[in-house]
XYZ file of C-alpha atoms in Angstrom:
230
model
C 6.100 13.283 -20.818
C 6.227 16.946 -19.836
C 3.314 19.197 -20.702
C 4.414 22.139 -22.831
C 3.512 25.800 -22.568
C 0.935 27.024 -25.031
C 2.832 30.213 -25.839
C 6.376 31.055 -26.808
C 8.579 32.195 -23.960
C 9.556 35.276 -26.009
C 5.979 36.355 -26.701
C 5.216 39.918 -25.545
C 2.973 40.650 -22.587
C 2.466 39.189 -19.140
C 2.423 35.414 -18.864
C -1.077 34.051 -18.358
C -2.082 32.475 -15.020
C -2.503 29.133 -16.804
C 1.012 29.248 -18.234
C 2.407 30.455 -14.927
C 0.873 27.396 -13.249
C 2.632 25.138 -15.779
C 5.925 26.943 -15.157
C 5.472 26.524 -11.397
C 4.751 22.804 -11.820
C 7.848 22.406 -13.974
C 10.003 24.178 -11.413
C 8.544 22.028 -8.625
C 9.379 18.905 -10.646
C 12.980 20.014 -11.144
C 13.304 20.811 -7.446
C 11.945 17.392 -6.489
C 14.326 15.600 -8.872
C 17.328 17.598 -7.702
C 16.461 17.370 -4.020
C 14.811 14.013 -3.286
C 13.889 13.349 0.334
C 15.746 10.113 1.123
C 13.702 7.138 2.287
C 15.295 4.467 4.466
C 13.869 0.949 4.961
C 12.532 0.327 8.433
C 11.913 3.965 9.337
C 8.213 3.267 9.950
C 7.044 6.583 8.488
C 3.441 6.759 7.264
C 4.399 9.109 4.413
C 3.945 7.982 0.817
C 6.950 7.235 -1.347
C 7.813 7.865 -4.991
C 8.432 4.650 -6.946
C 9.893 4.173 -10.425
C 7.578 2.372 -12.846
C 9.439 2.174 -16.136
C 10.294 5.738 -17.221
C 7.608 7.157 -14.910
C 7.421 7.900 -11.192
C 4.333 6.901 -9.188
C 2.997 7.579 -5.726
C 2.739 4.591 -3.387
C 1.481 3.762 0.097
C 3.873 1.599 2.082
C 2.886 -1.062 4.558
C 4.910 -3.438 6.731
C 4.958 -6.894 5.201
C 6.414 -9.055 2.452
C 9.808 -7.862 3.558
C 13.064 -9.601 2.785
C 15.653 -7.710 4.777
C 16.032 -4.209 3.368
C 15.404 -5.328 -0.216
C 11.601 -5.635 -0.477
C 8.552 -3.940 1.008
C 4.834 -4.121 0.271
C 3.311 -1.107 -1.489
C 0.158 -0.191 -3.339
C 0.163 2.419 -6.083
C -2.261 5.320 -5.728
C -3.385 8.184 -7.927
C -1.106 11.206 -7.400
C -4.058 13.400 -6.334
C -4.752 11.156 -3.317
C -6.509 11.899 -0.910
C -8.723 14.311 -2.880
C -12.209 12.960 -3.520
C -11.903 12.772 -7.314
C -8.633 10.820 -7.149
C -10.370 7.484 -6.515
C -12.570 7.815 -9.609
C -9.677 8.929 -11.801
C -7.557 6.158 -10.335
C -10.129 3.543 -11.327
C -10.285 4.949 -14.851
C -6.506 4.803 -15.254
C -5.931 1.405 -13.644
C -4.521 2.481 -10.291
C -7.069 0.463 -8.312
C -6.538 -2.605 -10.492
C -3.388 -3.565 -8.584
C -3.323 -5.061 -5.117
C -0.357 -4.935 -2.749
C 2.922 -5.374 -4.606
C 6.416 -6.545 -3.753
C 8.482 -3.440 -4.379
C 12.294 -3.558 -4.530
C 13.536 -0.759 -2.308
C 15.997 0.176 -5.064
C 12.959 1.396 -7.068
C 12.065 3.988 -4.430
C 13.174 7.491 -5.404
C 12.403 8.942 -1.984
C 9.421 10.328 -0.119
C 6.601 11.534 -2.362
C 6.640 15.230 -3.259
C 4.006 17.097 -5.304
C 6.750 17.936 -7.794
C 6.760 14.323 -8.977
C 3.149 14.578 -10.157
C 4.112 15.549 -13.730
C 6.125 12.342 -14.026
C 3.172 10.015 -13.360
C 1.081 8.098 -15.887
C -1.979 10.013 -14.687
C -0.510 13.448 -15.370
C 0.300 12.343 -18.895
C -3.149 10.868 -19.543
C -1.844 7.307 -19.665
C -3.347 4.131 -18.252
C -1.158 2.373 -15.694
C 0.255 -0.738 -17.449
C -0.836 -4.201 -16.383
C 2.776 -5.273 -15.966
C 4.472 -2.701 -13.765
C 7.511 -4.814 -12.977
C 6.483 -5.817 -9.443
C 5.195 -9.213 -8.338
C 2.017 -9.446 -6.239
C 2.630 -9.446 -2.510
C 1.895 -12.513 -0.410
C -1.051 -12.097 1.944
C -1.851 -13.203 5.462
C -4.610 -13.203 8.058
C -3.819 -12.148 11.609
C -6.116 -13.180 14.486
C -5.408 -11.037 17.525
C -6.587 -10.834 21.141
C -6.809 -7.247 22.406
C -7.685 -6.220 25.943
C -11.052 -4.521 26.370
C -9.836 -1.951 28.922
C -8.722 0.536 26.228
C -5.066 -0.237 26.942
C -4.657 -1.830 23.491
C -2.479 -4.525 25.060
C -2.739 -7.944 23.539
C -1.072 -10.515 21.355
C -1.467 -12.393 18.104
C -3.176 -15.759 18.481
C -2.767 -17.018 14.941
C -1.021 -16.037 11.728
C -2.299 -17.692 8.560
C -0.268 -17.479 5.361
C 1.018 -17.220 2.806
C -1.887 -16.640 0.456
C -0.730 -15.960 -3.079
C -4.088 -14.488 -4.135
C -6.129 -11.985 -2.113
C -9.397 -13.725 -2.995
C -8.259 -16.881 -1.214
C -7.369 -14.872 1.873
C -10.716 -13.101 1.637
C -12.574 -16.417 1.511
C -10.911 -17.660 4.698
C -11.329 -14.202 6.221
C -15.075 -14.284 5.554
C -15.344 -17.716 7.195
C -13.384 -16.540 10.244
C -15.480 -13.375 10.494
C -18.647 -15.481 10.456
C -17.194 -17.789 13.115
C -16.337 -14.799 15.329
C -19.677 -13.060 14.849
C -21.167 -12.425 18.293
C -18.360 -14.278 20.045
C -15.547 -11.718 19.835
C -15.680 -10.788 23.512
C -16.678 -14.177 24.906
C -13.963 -16.475 23.570
C -11.124 -15.213 25.802
C -12.119 -13.476 29.078
C -11.090 -9.815 29.144
C -10.130 -9.766 25.471
C -11.743 -8.984 22.146
C -10.771 -11.289 19.293
C -10.241 -9.480 16.005
C -8.970 -10.380 12.565
C -7.058 -8.260 10.090
C -5.864 -8.806 6.540
C -2.498 -7.666 5.224
C 0.731 -8.566 3.462
C 2.747 -11.451 4.849
C 5.842 -10.625 6.881
C 8.300 -12.808 5.002
C 11.010 -12.351 7.621
C 8.701 -13.967 10.210
C 7.572 -16.803 7.939
C 8.285 -19.402 10.643
C 5.480 -17.894 12.773
C 2.809 -18.516 10.134
C 0.580 -21.538 9.678
C 0.080 -22.588 6.060
C -3.637 -22.145 5.280
C -3.846 -25.227 3.050
C -2.787 -27.585 5.844
C -6.000 -27.338 7.910
C -9.398 -25.677 8.088
C -9.053 -21.998 9.076
C -11.960 -22.134 11.552
C -10.537 -25.230 13.249
C -7.188 -23.459 13.549
C -8.960 -20.497 15.167
C -10.696 -22.778 17.665
C -7.404 -24.456 18.534
C -5.641 -21.113 19.025
C -8.420 -19.843 21.307
C -8.436 -23.098 23.279
C -4.664 -22.856 23.851
C -5.015 -19.516 25.685
C -8.308 -20.290 27.422
C -7.189 -23.504 29.097
């Protein structure tokens, strides 16, 4: 897994800049492994985490949702060079963008992401991310929210739809809700703008969600708006 130097360590002369870069990367990897930055569930940090995928370590974005106490969180794997411009293209080539949000056991998290982990990724070793990475797909949800239009950002959630087991099903209902809201966002509830967002389901709050297969999503939206407008 580790890239090797192209010259013998006992060879005479000054080490080349290329070899020095490899040595520096190796030292950074050892430092990261010996001194992981601990990650704790529920800390709310926006920093990426390092996640074990088989014998490799990958970089992952975290996002609230699909939680089950401290045992599971929702993550999506990203190319280790994120956010550099070329990372998205390389990520597509190596399968990083082929996975949606995943249910990640928190025991698989090494700690916060450090550049020293880069050598331990599939990408650094020229390998395609496997189809089966040992994490189940996350459950998805749609959140319809009413936010005040006075820039105070105050508001509340009108409707939570979920769980969706496939993102395409959530996207279909999301497209229908977006079409239903088109041009009416600021007129449905006086003083508020109605918005919709897509994300992983908060499993711990499952009792707050309406199952999407039980009724038409647009009719549920109309009912939720009517309940606060009356």
